[in-house]
PDB file of C-alpha atoms in Angstrom:
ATOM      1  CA  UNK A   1     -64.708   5.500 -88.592  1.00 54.00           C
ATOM      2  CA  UNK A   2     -65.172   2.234 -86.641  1.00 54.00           C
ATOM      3  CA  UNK A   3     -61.084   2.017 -85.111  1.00 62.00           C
ATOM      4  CA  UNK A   4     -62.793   0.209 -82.243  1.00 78.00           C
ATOM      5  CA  UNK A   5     -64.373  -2.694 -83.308  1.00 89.00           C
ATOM      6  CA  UNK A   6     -63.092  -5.653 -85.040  1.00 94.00           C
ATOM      7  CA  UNK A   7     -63.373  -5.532 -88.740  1.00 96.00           C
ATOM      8  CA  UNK A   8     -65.916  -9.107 -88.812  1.00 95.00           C
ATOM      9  CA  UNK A   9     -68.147  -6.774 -86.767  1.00 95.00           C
ATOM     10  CA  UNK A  10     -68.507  -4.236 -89.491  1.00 96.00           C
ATOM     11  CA  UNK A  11     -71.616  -3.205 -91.204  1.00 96.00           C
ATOM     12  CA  UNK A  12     -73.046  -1.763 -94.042  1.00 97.00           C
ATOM     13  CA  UNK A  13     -72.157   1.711 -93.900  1.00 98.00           C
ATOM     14  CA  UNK A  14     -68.956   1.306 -91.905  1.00 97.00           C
ATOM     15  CA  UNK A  15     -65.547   2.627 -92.983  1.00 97.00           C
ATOM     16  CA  UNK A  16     -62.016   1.889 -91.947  1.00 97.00           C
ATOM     17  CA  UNK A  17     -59.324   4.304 -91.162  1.00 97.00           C
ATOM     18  CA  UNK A  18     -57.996   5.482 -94.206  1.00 98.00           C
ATOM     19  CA  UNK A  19     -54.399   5.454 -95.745  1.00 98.00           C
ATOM     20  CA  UNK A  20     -51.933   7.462 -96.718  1.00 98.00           C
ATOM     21  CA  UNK A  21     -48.956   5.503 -98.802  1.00 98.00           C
ATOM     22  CA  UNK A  22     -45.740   6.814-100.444  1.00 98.00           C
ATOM     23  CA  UNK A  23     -44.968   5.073-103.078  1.00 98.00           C
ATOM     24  CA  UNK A  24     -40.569   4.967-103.695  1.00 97.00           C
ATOM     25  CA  UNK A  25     -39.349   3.791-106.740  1.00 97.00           C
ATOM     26  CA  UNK A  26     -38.127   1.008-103.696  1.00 97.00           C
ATOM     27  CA  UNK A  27     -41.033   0.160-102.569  1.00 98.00           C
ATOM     28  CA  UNK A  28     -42.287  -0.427-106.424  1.00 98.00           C
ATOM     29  CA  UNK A  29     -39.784  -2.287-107.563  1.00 98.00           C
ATOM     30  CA  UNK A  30     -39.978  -4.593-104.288  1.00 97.00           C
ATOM     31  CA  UNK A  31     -43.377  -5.876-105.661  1.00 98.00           C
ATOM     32  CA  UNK A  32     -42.002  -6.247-109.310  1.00 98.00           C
ATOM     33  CA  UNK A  33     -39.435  -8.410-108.030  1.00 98.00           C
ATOM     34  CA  UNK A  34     -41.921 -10.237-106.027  1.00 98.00           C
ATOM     35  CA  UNK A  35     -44.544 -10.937-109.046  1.00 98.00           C
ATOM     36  CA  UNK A  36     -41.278 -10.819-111.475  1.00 98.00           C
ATOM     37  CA  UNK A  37     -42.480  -7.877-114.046  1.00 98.00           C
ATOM     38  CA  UNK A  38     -39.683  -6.298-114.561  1.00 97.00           C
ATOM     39  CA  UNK A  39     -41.070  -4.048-117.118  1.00 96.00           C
ATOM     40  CA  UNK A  40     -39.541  -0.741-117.780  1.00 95.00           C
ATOM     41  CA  UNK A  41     -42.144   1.310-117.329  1.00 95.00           C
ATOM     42  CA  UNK A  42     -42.547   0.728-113.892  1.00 97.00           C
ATOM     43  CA  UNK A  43     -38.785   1.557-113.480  1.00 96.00           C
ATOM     44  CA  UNK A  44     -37.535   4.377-115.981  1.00 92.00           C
ATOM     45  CA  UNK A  45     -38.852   7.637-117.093  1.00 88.00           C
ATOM     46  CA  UNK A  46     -40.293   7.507-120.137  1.00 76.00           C
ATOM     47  CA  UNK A  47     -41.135  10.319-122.822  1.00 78.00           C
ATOM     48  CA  UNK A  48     -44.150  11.629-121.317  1.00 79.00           C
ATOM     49  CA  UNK A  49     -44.301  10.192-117.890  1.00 80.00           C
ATOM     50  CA  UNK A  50     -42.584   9.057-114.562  1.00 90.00           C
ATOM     51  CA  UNK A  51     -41.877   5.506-113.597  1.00 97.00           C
ATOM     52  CA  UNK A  52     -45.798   3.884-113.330  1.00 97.00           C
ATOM     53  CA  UNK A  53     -46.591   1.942-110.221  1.00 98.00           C
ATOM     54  CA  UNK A  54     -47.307  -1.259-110.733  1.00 98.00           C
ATOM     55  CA  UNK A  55     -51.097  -2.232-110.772  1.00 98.00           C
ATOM     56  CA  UNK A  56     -50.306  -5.419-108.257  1.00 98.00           C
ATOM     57  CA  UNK A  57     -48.870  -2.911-105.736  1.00 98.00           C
ATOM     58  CA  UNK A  58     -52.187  -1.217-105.587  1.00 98.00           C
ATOM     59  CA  UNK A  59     -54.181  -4.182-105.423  1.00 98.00           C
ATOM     60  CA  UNK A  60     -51.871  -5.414-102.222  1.00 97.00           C
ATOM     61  CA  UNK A  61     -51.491  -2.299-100.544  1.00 97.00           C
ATOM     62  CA  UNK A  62     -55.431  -1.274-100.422  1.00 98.00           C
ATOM     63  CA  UNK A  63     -56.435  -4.917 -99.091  1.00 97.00           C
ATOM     64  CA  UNK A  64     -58.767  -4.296 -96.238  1.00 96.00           C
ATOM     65  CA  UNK A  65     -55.794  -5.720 -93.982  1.00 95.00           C
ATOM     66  CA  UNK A  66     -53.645  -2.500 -94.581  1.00 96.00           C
ATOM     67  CA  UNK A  67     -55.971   0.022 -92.902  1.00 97.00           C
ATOM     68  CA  UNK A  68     -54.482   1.560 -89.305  1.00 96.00           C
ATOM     69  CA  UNK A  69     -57.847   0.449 -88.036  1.00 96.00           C
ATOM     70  CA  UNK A  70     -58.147  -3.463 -89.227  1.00 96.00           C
ATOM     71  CA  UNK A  71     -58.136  -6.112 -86.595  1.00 94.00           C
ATOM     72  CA  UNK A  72     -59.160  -9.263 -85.738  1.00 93.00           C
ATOM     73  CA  UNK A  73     -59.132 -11.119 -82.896  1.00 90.00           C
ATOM     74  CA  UNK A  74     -56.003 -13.777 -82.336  1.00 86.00           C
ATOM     75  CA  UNK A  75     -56.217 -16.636 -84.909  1.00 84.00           C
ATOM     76  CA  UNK A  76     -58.615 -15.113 -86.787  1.00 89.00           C
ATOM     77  CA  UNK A  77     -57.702 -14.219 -90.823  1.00 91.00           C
ATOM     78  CA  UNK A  78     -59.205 -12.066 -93.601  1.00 93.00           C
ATOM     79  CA  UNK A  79     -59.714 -13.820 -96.760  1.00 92.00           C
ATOM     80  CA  UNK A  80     -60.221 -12.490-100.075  1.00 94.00           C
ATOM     81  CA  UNK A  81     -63.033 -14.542-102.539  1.00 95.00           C
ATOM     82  CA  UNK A  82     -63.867 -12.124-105.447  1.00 97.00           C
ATOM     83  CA  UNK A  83     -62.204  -8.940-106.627  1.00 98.00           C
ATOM     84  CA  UNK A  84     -63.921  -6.682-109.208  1.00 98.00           C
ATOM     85  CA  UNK A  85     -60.960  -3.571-109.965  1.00 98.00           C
ATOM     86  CA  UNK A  86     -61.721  -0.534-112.538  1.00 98.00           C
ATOM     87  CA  UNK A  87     -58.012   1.080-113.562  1.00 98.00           C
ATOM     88  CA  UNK A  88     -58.682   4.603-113.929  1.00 98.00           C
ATOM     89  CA  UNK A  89     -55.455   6.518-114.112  1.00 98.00           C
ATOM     90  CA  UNK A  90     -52.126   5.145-113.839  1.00 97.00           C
ATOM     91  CA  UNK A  91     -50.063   6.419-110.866  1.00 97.00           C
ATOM     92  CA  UNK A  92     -46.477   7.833-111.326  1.00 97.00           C
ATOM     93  CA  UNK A  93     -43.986   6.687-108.877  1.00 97.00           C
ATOM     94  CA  UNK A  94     -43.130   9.554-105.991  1.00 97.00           C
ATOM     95  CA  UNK A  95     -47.174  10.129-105.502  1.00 97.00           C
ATOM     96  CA  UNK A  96     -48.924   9.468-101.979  1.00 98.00           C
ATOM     97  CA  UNK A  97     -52.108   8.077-102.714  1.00 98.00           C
ATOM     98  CA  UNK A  98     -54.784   7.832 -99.766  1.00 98.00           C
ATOM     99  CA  UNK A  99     -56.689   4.443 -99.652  1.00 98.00           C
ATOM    100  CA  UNK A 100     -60.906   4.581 -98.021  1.00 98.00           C
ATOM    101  CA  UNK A 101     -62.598   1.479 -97.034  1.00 98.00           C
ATOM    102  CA  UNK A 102     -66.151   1.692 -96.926  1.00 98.00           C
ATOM    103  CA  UNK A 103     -68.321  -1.564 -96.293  1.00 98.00           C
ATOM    104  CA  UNK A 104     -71.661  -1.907 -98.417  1.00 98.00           C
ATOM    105  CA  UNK A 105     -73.004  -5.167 -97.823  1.00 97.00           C
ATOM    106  CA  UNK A 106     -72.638  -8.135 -95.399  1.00 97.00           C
ATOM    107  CA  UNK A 107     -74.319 -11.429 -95.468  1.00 97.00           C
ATOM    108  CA  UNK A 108     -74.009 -15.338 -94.483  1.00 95.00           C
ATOM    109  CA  UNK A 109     -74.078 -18.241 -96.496  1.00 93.00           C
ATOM    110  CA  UNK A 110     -73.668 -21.509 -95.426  1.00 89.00           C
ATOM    111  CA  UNK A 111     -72.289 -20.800 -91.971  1.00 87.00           C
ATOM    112  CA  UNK A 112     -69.588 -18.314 -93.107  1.00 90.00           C
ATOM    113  CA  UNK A 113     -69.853 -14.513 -93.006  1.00 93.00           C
ATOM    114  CA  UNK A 114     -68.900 -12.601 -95.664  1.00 96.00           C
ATOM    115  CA  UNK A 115     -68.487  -8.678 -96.415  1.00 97.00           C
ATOM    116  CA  UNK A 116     -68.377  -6.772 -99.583  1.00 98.00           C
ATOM    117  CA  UNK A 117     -65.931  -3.607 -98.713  1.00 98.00           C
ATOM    118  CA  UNK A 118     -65.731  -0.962-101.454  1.00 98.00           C
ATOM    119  CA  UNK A 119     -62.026   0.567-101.892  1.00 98.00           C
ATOM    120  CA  UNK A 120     -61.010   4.206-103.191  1.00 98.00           C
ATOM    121  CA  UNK A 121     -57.513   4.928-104.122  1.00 98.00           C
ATOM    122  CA  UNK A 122     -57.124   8.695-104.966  1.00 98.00           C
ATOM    123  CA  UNK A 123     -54.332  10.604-106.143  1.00 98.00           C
ATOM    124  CA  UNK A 124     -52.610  14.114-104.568  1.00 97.00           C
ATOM    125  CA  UNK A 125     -55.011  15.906-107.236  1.00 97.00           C
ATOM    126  CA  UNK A 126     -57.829  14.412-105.576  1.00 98.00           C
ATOM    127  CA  UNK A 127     -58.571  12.347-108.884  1.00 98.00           C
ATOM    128  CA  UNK A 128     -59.417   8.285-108.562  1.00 98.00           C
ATOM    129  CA  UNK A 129     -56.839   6.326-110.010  1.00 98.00           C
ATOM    130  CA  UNK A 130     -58.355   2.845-109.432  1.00 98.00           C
ATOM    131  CA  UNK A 131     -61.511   1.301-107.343  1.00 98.00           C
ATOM    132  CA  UNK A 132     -62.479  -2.386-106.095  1.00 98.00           C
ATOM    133  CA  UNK A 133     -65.119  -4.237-105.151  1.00 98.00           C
ATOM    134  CA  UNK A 134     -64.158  -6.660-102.641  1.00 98.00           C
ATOM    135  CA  UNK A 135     -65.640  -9.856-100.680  1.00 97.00           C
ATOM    136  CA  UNK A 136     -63.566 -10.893 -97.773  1.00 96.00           C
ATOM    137  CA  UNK A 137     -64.732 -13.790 -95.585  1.00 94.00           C
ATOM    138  CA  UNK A 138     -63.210 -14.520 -92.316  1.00 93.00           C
ATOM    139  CA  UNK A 139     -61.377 -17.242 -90.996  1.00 87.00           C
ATOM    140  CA  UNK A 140     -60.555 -18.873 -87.431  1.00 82.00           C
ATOM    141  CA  UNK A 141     -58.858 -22.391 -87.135  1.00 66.00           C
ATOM    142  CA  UNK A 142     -62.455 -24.271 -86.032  1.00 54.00           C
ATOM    143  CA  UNK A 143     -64.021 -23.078 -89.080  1.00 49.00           C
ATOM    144  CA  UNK A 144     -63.362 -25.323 -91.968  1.00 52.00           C
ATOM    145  CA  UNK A 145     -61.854 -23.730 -95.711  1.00 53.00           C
ATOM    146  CA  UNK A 146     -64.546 -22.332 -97.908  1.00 55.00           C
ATOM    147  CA  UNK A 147     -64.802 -23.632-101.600  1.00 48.00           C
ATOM    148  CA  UNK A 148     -64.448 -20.026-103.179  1.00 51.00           C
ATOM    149  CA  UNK A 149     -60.875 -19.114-101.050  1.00 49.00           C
ATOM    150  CA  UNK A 150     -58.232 -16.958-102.120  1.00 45.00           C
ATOM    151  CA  UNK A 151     -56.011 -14.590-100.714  1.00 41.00           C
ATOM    152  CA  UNK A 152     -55.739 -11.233 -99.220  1.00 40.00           C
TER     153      UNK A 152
ATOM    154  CA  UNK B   1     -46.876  -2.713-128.552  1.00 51.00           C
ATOM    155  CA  UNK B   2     -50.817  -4.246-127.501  1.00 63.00           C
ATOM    156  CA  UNK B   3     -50.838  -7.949-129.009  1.00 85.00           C
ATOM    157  CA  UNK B   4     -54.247  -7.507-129.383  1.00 94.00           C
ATOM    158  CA  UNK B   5     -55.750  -5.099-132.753  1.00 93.00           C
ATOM    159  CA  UNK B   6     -58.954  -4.534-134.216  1.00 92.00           C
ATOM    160  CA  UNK B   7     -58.657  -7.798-136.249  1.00 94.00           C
ATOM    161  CA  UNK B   8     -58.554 -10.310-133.152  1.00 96.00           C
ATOM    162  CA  UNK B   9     -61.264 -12.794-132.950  1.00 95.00           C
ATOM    163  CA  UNK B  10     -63.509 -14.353-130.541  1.00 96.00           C
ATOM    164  CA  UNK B  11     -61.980 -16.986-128.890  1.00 97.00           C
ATOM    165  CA  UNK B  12     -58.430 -16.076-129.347  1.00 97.00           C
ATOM    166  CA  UNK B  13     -56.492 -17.120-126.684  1.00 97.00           C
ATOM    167  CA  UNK B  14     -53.299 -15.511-124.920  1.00 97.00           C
ATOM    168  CA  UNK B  15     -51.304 -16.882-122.387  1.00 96.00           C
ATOM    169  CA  UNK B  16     -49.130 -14.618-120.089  1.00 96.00           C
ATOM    170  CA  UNK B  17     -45.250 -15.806-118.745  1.00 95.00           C
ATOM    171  CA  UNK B  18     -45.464 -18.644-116.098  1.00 96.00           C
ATOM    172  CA  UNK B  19     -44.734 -17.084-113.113  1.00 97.00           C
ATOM    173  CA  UNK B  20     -42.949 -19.458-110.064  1.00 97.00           C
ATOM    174  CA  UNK B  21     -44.725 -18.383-106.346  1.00 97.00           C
ATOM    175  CA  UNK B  22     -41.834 -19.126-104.204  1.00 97.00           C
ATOM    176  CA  UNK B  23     -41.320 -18.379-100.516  1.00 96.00           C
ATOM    177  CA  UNK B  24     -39.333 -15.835-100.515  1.00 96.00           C
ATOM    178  CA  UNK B  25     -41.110 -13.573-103.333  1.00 97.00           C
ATOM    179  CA  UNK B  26     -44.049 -14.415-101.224  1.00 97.00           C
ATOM    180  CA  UNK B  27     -42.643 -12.484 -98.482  1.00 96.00           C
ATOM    181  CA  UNK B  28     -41.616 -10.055-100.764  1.00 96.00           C
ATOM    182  CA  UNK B  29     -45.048  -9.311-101.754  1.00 97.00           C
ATOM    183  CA  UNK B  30     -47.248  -9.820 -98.627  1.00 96.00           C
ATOM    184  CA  UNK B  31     -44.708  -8.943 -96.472  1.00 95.00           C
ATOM    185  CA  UNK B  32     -45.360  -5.278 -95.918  1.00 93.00           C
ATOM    186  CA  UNK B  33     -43.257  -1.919 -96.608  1.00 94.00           C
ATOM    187  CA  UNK B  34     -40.378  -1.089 -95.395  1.00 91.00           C
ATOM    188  CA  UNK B  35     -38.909  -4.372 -94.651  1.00 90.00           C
ATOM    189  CA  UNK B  36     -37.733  -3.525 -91.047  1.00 89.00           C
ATOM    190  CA  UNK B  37     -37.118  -4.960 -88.245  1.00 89.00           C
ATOM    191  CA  UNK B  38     -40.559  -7.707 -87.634  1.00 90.00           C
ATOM    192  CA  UNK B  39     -40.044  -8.148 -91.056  1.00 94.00           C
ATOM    193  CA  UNK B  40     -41.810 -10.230 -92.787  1.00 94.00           C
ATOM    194  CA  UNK B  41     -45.237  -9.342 -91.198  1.00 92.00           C
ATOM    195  CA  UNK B  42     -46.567 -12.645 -89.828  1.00 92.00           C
ATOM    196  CA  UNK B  43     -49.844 -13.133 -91.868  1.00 92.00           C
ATOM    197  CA  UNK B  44     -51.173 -16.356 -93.813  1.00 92.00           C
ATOM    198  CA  UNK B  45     -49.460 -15.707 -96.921  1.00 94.00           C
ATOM    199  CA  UNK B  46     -45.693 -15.793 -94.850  1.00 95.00           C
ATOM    200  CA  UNK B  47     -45.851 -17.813 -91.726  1.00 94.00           C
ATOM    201  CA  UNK B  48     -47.331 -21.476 -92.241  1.00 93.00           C
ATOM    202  CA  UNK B  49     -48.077 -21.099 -87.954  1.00 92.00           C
ATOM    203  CA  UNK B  50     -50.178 -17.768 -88.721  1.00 91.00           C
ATOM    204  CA  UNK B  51     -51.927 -19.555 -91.506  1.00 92.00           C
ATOM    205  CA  UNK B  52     -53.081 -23.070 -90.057  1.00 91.00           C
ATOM    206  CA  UNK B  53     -54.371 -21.102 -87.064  1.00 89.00           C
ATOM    207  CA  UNK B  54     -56.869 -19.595 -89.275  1.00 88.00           C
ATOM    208  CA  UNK B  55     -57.949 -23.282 -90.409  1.00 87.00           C
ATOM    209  CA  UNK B  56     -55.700 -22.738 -93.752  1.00 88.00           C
ATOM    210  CA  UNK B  57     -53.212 -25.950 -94.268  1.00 90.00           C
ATOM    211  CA  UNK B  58     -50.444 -23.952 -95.205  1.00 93.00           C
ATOM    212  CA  UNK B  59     -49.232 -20.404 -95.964  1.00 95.00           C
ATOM    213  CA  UNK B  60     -50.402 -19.586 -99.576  1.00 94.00           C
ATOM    214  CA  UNK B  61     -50.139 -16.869-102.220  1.00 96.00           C
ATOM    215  CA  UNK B  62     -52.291 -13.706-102.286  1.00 95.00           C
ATOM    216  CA  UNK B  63     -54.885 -13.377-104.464  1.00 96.00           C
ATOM    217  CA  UNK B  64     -53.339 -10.136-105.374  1.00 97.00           C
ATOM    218  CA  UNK B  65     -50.081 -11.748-106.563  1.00 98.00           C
ATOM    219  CA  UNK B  66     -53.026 -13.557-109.179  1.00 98.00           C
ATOM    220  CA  UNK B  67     -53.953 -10.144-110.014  1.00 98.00           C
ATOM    221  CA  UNK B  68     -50.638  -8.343-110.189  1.00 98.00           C
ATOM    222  CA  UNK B  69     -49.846 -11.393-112.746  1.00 98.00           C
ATOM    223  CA  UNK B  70     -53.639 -11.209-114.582  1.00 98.00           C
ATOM    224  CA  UNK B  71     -53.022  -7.194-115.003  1.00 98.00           C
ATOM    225  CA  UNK B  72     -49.236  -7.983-116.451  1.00 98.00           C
ATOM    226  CA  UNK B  73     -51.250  -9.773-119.538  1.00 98.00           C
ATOM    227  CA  UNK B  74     -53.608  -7.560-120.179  1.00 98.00           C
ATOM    228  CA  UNK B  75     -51.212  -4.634-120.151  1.00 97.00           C
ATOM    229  CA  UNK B  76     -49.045  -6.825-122.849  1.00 97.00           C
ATOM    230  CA  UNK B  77     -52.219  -7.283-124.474  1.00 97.00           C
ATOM    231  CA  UNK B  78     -54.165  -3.739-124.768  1.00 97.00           C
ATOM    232  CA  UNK B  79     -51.178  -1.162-123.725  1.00 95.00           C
ATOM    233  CA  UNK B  80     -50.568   1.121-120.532  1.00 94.00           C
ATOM    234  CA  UNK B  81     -53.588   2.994-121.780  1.00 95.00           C
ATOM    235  CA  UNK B  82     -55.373  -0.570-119.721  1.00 97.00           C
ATOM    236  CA  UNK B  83     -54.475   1.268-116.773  1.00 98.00           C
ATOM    237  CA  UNK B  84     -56.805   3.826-116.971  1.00 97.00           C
ATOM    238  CA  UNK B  85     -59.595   2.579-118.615  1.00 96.00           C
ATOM    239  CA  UNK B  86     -59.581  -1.307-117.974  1.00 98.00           C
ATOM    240  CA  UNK B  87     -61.040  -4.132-115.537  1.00 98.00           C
ATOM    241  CA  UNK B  88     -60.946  -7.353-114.365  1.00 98.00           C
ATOM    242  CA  UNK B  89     -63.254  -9.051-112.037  1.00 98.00           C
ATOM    243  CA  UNK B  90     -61.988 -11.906-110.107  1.00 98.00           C
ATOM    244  CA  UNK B  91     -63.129 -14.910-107.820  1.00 97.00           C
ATOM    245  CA  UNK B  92     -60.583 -17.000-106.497  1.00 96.00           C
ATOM    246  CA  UNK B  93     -61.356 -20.474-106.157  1.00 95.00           C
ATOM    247  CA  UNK B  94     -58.019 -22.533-104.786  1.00 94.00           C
ATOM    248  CA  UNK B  95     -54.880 -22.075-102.682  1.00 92.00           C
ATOM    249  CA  UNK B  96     -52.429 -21.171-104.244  1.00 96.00           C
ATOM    250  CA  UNK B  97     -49.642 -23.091-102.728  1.00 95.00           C
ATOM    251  CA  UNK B  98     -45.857 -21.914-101.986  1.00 96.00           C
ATOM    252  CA  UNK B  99     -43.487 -22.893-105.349  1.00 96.00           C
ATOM    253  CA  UNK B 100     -46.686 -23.378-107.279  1.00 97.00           C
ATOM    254  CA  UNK B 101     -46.055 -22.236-110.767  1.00 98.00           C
ATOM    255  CA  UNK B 102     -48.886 -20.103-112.157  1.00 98.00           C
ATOM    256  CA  UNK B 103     -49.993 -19.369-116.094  1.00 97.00           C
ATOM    257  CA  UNK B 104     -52.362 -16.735-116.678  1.00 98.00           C
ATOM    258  CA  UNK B 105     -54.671 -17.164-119.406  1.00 97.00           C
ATOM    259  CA  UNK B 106     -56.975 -14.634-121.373  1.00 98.00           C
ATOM    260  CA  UNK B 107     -59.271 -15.649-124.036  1.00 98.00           C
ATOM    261  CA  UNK B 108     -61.329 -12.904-126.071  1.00 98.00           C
ATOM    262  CA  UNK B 109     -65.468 -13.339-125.536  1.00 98.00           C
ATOM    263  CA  UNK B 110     -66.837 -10.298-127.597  1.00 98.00           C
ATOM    264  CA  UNK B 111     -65.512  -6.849-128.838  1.00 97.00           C
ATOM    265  CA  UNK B 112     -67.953  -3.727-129.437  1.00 96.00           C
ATOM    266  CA  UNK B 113     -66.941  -0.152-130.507  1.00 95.00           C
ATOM    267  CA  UNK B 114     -66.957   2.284-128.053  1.00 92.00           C
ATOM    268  CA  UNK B 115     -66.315   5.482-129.695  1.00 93.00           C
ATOM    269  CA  UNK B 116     -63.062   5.987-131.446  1.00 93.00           C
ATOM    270  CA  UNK B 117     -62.059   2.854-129.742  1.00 95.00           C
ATOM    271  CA  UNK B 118     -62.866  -0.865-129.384  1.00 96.00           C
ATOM    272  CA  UNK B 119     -63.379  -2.713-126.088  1.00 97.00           C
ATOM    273  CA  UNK B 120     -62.500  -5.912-125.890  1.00 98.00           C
ATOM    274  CA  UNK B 121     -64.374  -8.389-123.440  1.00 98.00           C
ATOM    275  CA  UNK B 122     -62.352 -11.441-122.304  1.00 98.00           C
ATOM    276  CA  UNK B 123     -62.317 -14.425-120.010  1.00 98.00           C
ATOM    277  CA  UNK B 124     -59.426 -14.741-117.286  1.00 98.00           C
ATOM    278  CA  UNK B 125     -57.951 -17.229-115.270  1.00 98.00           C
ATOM    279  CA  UNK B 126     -54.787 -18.492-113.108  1.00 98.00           C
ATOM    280  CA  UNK B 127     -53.593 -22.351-113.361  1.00 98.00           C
ATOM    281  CA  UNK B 128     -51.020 -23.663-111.585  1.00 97.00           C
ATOM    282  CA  UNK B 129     -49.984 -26.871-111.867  1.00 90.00           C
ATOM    283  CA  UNK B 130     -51.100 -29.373-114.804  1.00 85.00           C
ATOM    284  CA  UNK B 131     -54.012 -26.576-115.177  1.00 94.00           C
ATOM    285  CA  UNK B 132     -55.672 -26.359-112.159  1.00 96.00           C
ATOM    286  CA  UNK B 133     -57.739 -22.997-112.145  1.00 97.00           C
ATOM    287  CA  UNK B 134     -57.136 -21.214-109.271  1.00 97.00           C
ATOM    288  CA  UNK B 135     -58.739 -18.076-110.162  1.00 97.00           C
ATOM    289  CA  UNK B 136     -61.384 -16.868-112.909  1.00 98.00           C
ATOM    290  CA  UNK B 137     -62.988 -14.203-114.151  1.00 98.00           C
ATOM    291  CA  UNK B 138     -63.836 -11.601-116.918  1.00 98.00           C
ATOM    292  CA  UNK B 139     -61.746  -8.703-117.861  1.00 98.00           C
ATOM    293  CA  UNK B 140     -61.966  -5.909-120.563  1.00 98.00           C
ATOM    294  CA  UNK B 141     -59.401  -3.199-121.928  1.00 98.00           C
ATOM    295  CA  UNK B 142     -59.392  -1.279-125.306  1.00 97.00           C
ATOM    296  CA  UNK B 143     -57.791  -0.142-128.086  1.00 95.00           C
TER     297      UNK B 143
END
């Protein structure tokens, strides 16, 4: 694990701390209020299955950002340019997933740094329920707004 | 019930519910969990200060809010079984600013059997606005 060095300064080969999250039928429904999916699936039991946690909830909570050992220095940002997610299993509601960071590739182009991170989320059973692909670049106030920005 | 069946052609076109990014539900979602005390976490999605710092103009949406709204259509379109055996690969190309409101989009490209079932490759993207992309990409999902 690299817990003492700022996330920018990863490399190839790194990993961040991982995570442990609980997921409450709370904390799930939060997010569907918040992207306003109010499906029932992701709130009742159905025939053959729990409540479902919401894909976006995932996505959000496994952002680089959310690992005990991401930091930056003051000012500084992580920004998210290109997402590539495989949904493997869906997770029921009530499960504690644990969330791995792993970096595979850094590089520069035109004066901005970028690095791709790969993401595991995997379920009590030890099965993957849904991987990423991720390229974050980083921000600080002097450096101007890249074309391909998103979020993270 | 999946909108999409074995009978949908190339270049069909679906569009998901226009979604409305306001501040709060921003929060909401980039916030953190549990919403205690420090609450919301100061990051460039909720605090305008946090976000200009970083050289951004203003606090905007996350990227995964375009994705938690991308993976609401295709679910409508191909079924829960989507989430465990579909994809979507996204690049995110705009801010997405606070009360923006954002259409998702998915178009069909090709479709191939695979097996007893039949994937589905599509095009993907976020608009906001008068339909400004603010996000694009390819997705697939089966049925």
């Amino acid at each position: 694990m690299s817990s003492n060095v700022n996330t920018d300064q990863l490399e190839a080969g790194d990993e961040l701390d991982p995570l442990d999250l609980h997921i409450t039928a709370e904390f799930n429904e939060s997010i569907l209020q918040s992207i306003e999916d109010l499906h029932p699936r992701y709130m009742t039991t159905g025939p053959d299955h729990a409540p479902i946690v919401h894909p976006a909830l995932l996505i959000v909570f496994s952002n680089l950002t959310r690992s005990p050992s991401f930091r930056l220095i003051p000012g500084a940002a992580a920004v998210q340019t290109h997402d590539d997610v495989r949904m493997l299993k869906p997770v029921p509601v009530g499960e504690t997933v644990t969330i791995t960071w792993k970096v595979i590739e850094t590089y520069e182009r035109r004066n901005r740094p970028y690095q791709v991170m790969d993401t595991h989320i995997v379920d009590p059973h030890g099965d993957t329920v849904l991987t990423r692909r991720t390229t974050n670049t980083f921000m600080a106030g002097k450096i101007p707004m890249p074309v391909d920005i998103g979020g993270s | 019930m999946p909108e999409i069946n074995t009978g949908t052609k190339q270049g069909a076109e679906f569009t998901g519910r226009t979604k409305n990014v306001t501040s709060y539900r921003t929060w909401q979602f980039s916030g953190g969990w549990p919403p205690r005390d420090g609450w919301p976490a100061s990051n460039v999605h909720t605090d305008d200060r946090f976000a200009i710092q970083s050289g951004l103009p203003a606090r905007a949406a996350s990227g995964a809010m375009l994705q938690g709204y991308i993976a609401e259509l295709l679910i409508d379109l191909f079924g829960e079984v989507w989430m465990s055996d579909g994809s979507f690969d996204m690049k995110f190309i705009a801010i997405v600013p606070i009360d923006a409101r954002v259409t998702t989009i998915a178009t069909v490209v090709s479709k191939e059997r695979e097996g007893e079932r039949m994937r589905f490759n599509m095009d993907v993207r976020c608009e906001i606005g008068d339909g400004t992309p603010v996000a694009v990409g390819t997705a697939t999902g089966t049925i």
